[in-house]
PDB file of C-alpha atoms in Angstrom:
ATOM      1  CA  GLN A 142     -71.975 -15.478-217.540  1.00  0.00           C
ATOM      2  CA  VAL A 143     -71.434 -11.804-218.302  1.00  0.00           C
ATOM      3  CA  GLN A 144     -69.320  -9.477-216.188  1.00  0.00           C
ATOM      4  CA  LEU A 145     -70.101  -5.777-216.235  1.00  0.00           C
ATOM      5  CA  VAL A 146     -67.764  -3.166-214.770  1.00  0.00           C
ATOM      6  CA  GLU A 147     -69.033   0.379-214.288  1.00  0.00           C
ATOM      7  CA  SER A 148     -67.066   3.538-213.699  1.00  0.00           C
ATOM      8  CA  GLY A 149     -67.492   7.287-213.837  1.00  0.00           C
ATOM      9  CA  GLY A 150     -69.730   8.095-210.903  1.00  0.00           C
ATOM     10  CA  GLY A 151     -69.044  10.853-208.435  1.00  0.00           C
ATOM     11  CA  LEU A 152     -70.188  14.102-206.896  1.00  0.00           C
ATOM     12  CA  VAL A 153     -71.344  16.880-209.195  1.00  0.00           C
ATOM     13  CA  GLN A 154     -73.153  20.169-208.742  1.00  0.00           C
ATOM     14  CA  PRO A 155     -76.652  20.707-210.125  1.00  0.00           C
ATOM     15  CA  GLY A 156     -76.458  21.548-213.803  1.00  0.00           C
ATOM     16  CA  GLY A 157     -73.216  19.638-214.191  1.00  0.00           C
ATOM     17  CA  SER A 158     -72.328  16.612-216.299  1.00  0.00           C
ATOM     18  CA  LEU A 159     -70.967  13.129-215.815  1.00  0.00           C
ATOM     19  CA  THR A 160     -70.266  10.215-218.118  1.00  0.00           C
ATOM     20  CA  LEU A 161     -70.686   6.646-216.909  1.00  0.00           C
ATOM     21  CA  SER A 162     -68.969   3.722-218.601  1.00  0.00           C
ATOM     22  CA  CYS A 163     -69.793   0.028-218.558  1.00  0.00           C
ATOM     23  CA  VAL A 164     -67.353  -2.511-219.952  1.00  0.00           C
ATOM     24  CA  THR A 165     -68.737  -5.946-220.799  1.00  0.00           C
ATOM     25  CA  SER A 166     -66.823  -9.219-220.723  1.00  0.00           C
ATOM     26  CA  ILE A 167     -68.380 -10.393-223.988  1.00  0.00           C
ATOM     27  CA  SER A 168     -69.139  -8.798-227.331  1.00  0.00           C
ATOM     28  CA  ILE A 169     -71.994  -6.301-227.199  1.00  0.00           C
ATOM     29  CA  PHE A 170     -73.359  -7.979-230.331  1.00  0.00           C
ATOM     30  CA  SER A 171     -74.077 -11.050-228.177  1.00  0.00           C
ATOM     31  CA  ILE A 172     -76.286  -9.052-225.807  1.00  0.00           C
ATOM     32  CA  ASN A 173     -79.953  -8.496-226.652  1.00  0.00           C
ATOM     33  CA  ALA A 174     -80.401  -5.375-224.542  1.00  0.00           C
ATOM     34  CA  ILE A 175     -77.907  -3.322-222.587  1.00  0.00           C
ATOM     35  CA  GLY A 176     -78.468  -0.227-220.566  1.00  0.00           C
ATOM     36  CA  TRP A 177     -78.555   1.648-217.304  1.00  0.00           C
ATOM     37  CA  TYR A 178     -80.837   1.486-214.300  1.00  0.00           C
ATOM     38  CA  ARG A 179     -80.715   3.505-211.115  1.00  0.00           C
ATOM     39  CA  GLN A 180     -81.859   3.152-207.555  1.00  0.00           C
ATOM     40  CA  ALA A 181     -82.292   6.066-205.205  1.00  0.00           C
ATOM     41  CA  PRO A 182     -82.434   5.583-201.419  1.00  0.00           C
ATOM     42  CA  GLY A 183     -85.790   4.147-200.383  1.00  0.00           C
ATOM     43  CA  LYS A 184     -86.922   3.621-203.971  1.00  0.00           C
ATOM     44  CA  GLY A 185     -87.054   0.765-206.424  1.00  0.00           C
ATOM     45  CA  ARG A 186     -84.692   0.250-209.315  1.00  0.00           C
ATOM     46  CA  GLU A 187     -85.816   2.057-212.455  1.00  0.00           C
ATOM     47  CA  LEU A 188     -84.798   2.012-216.090  1.00  0.00           C
ATOM     48  CA  VAL A 189     -82.816   5.067-217.180  1.00  0.00           C
ATOM     49  CA  ALA A 190     -81.796   4.203-220.740  1.00  0.00           C
ATOM     50  CA  ARG A 191     -81.415   1.067-222.801  1.00  0.00           C
ATOM     51  CA  ILE A 192     -80.274  -0.077-226.230  1.00  0.00           C
ATOM     52  CA  ALA A 193     -82.170  -3.133-227.457  1.00  0.00           C
ATOM     53  CA  ASN A 194     -81.541  -5.221-230.550  1.00  0.00           C
ATOM     54  CA  LEU A 195     -78.494  -3.029-231.320  1.00  0.00           C
ATOM     55  CA  ASP A 196     -80.466   0.001-232.475  1.00  0.00           C
ATOM     56  CA  SER A 197     -83.658   0.544-230.463  1.00  0.00           C
ATOM     57  CA  ILE A 198     -83.118   3.116-227.720  1.00  0.00           C
ATOM     58  CA  ASN A 199     -85.437   3.910-224.813  1.00  0.00           C
ATOM     59  CA  TYR A 200     -85.141   6.610-222.171  1.00  0.00           C
ATOM     60  CA  ALA A 201     -87.044   7.255-219.000  1.00  0.00           C
ATOM     61  CA  ASP A 202     -89.220  10.355-219.393  1.00  0.00           C
ATOM     62  CA  SER A 203     -87.358  12.019-216.537  1.00  0.00           C
ATOM     63  CA  VAL A 204     -84.037  11.974-218.410  1.00  0.00           C
ATOM     64  CA  LYS A 205     -85.113  12.568-222.026  1.00  0.00           C
ATOM     65  CA  GLY A 206     -83.191  15.442-223.551  1.00  0.00           C
ATOM     66  CA  ARG A 207     -80.573  15.358-220.798  1.00  0.00           C
ATOM     67  CA  PHE A 208     -79.050  11.866-220.939  1.00  0.00           C
ATOM     68  CA  THR A 209     -77.605  10.056-223.934  1.00  0.00           C
ATOM     69  CA  ILE A 210     -76.754   6.363-224.148  1.00  0.00           C
ATOM     70  CA  SER A 211     -74.176   5.200-226.659  1.00  0.00           C
ATOM     71  CA  ARG A 212     -71.785   2.342-227.239  1.00  0.00           C
ATOM     72  CA  ASP A 213     -68.337   1.580-228.582  1.00  0.00           C
ATOM     73  CA  ASN A 214     -68.631  -1.859-230.133  1.00  0.00           C
ATOM     74  CA  ALA A 215     -64.896  -2.317-230.572  1.00  0.00           C
ATOM     75  CA  LYS A 216     -64.313  -1.706-226.867  1.00  0.00           C
ATOM     76  CA  ASN A 217     -67.427  -3.566-225.660  1.00  0.00           C
ATOM     77  CA  THR A 218     -68.357  -0.452-223.735  1.00  0.00           C
ATOM     78  CA  VAL A 219     -71.642   1.347-223.150  1.00  0.00           C
ATOM     79  CA  PHE A 220     -71.730   4.969-222.040  1.00  0.00           C
ATOM     80  CA  LEU A 221     -74.284   7.163-220.349  1.00  0.00           C
ATOM     81  CA  GLN A 222     -73.662  10.857-220.906  1.00  0.00           C
ATOM     82  CA  MET A 223     -75.579  12.797-218.276  1.00  0.00           C
ATOM     83  CA  ASN A 224     -76.048  16.547-218.695  1.00  0.00           C
ATOM     84  CA  SER A 225     -78.023  19.154-216.763  1.00  0.00           C
ATOM     85  CA  LEU A 226     -77.962  16.939-213.714  1.00  0.00           C
ATOM     86  CA  LYS A 227     -80.530  17.500-210.985  1.00  0.00           C
ATOM     87  CA  PRO A 228     -80.523  16.507-207.305  1.00  0.00           C
ATOM     88  CA  GLU A 229     -83.241  13.968-208.099  1.00  0.00           C
ATOM     89  CA  ASP A 230     -80.771  12.155-210.361  1.00  0.00           C
ATOM     90  CA  THR A 231     -78.865  11.131-207.235  1.00  0.00           C
ATOM     91  CA  ALA A 232     -78.787   7.336-207.110  1.00  0.00           C
ATOM     92  CA  VAL A 233     -76.669   4.254-207.562  1.00  0.00           C
ATOM     93  CA  TYR A 234     -76.469   3.582-211.277  1.00  0.00           C
ATOM     94  CA  TYR A 235     -76.278  -0.013-212.485  1.00  0.00           C
ATOM     95  CA  CYS A 236     -75.318  -1.393-215.852  1.00  0.00           C
ATOM     96  CA  ASN A 237     -77.589  -4.191-217.047  1.00  0.00           C
ATOM     97  CA  ALA A 238     -77.199  -6.764-219.791  1.00  0.00           C
ATOM     98  CA  ARG A 239     -80.193  -8.854-220.818  1.00  0.00           C
ATOM     99  CA  MET A 240     -79.961 -11.981-222.906  1.00  0.00           C
ATOM    100  CA  TYR A 241     -82.720 -14.153-224.312  1.00  0.00           C
ATOM    101  CA  ARG A 242     -82.087 -17.834-224.796  1.00  0.00           C
ATOM    102  CA  GLY A 243     -85.215 -19.587-225.978  1.00  0.00           C
ATOM    103  CA  ILE A 244     -87.895 -18.910-223.366  1.00  0.00           C
ATOM    104  CA  ASN A 245     -85.330 -17.921-220.737  1.00  0.00           C
ATOM    105  CA  VAL A 246     -84.326 -14.385-219.862  1.00  0.00           C
ATOM    106  CA  TYR A 247     -80.976 -13.741-218.189  1.00  0.00           C
ATOM    107  CA  ASP A 248     -80.194 -10.453-216.472  1.00  0.00           C
ATOM    108  CA  TYR A 249     -76.667  -9.505-215.504  1.00  0.00           C
ATOM    109  CA  TRP A 250     -75.765  -6.544-213.322  1.00  0.00           C
ATOM    110  CA  GLY A 251     -72.712  -4.515-212.561  1.00  0.00           C
ATOM    111  CA  GLN A 252     -71.694  -3.571-209.054  1.00  0.00           C
ATOM    112  CA  GLY A 253     -73.154  -0.083-209.337  1.00  0.00           C
ATOM    113  CA  THR A 254     -71.622   3.374-209.258  1.00  0.00           C
ATOM    114  CA  GLN A 255     -72.795   6.224-207.050  1.00  0.00           C
ATOM    115  CA  VAL A 256     -73.900   9.493-208.615  1.00  0.00           C
ATOM    116  CA  THR A 257     -74.546  12.357-206.213  1.00  0.00           C
ATOM    117  CA  VAL A 258     -75.888  15.689-207.431  1.00  0.00           C
ATOM    118  CA  SER A 259     -75.559  18.314-204.736  1.00  0.00           C
ATOM    119  CA  SER A 260     -74.330  21.829-204.178  1.00  0.00           C
TER     120      SER A 260
END
């Protein structure tokens, strides 16, 4: 079992910045893929950014050039730096940890943190 605790959400004006943090209960090196998803009202959950196999990074096209995912291995923490925020970035952001064990895939989720971009 993996516990994920997010923080850093809030209300920000368009063009502003926020940094989300996700602390894991186990070493990041034990996790095959870790990243951020978001879910806006009335929409499905979508991938925002993810680090897989410790060094492969993927971003959603909608956030490329604006968001940066990074990690602090010593603190078992993953960050999402969000710049040039737009109203369409408004959503609940979830930290996700994915682990592969043989043929099984295990997904763990944080409780979510609200990001609201509005003037």
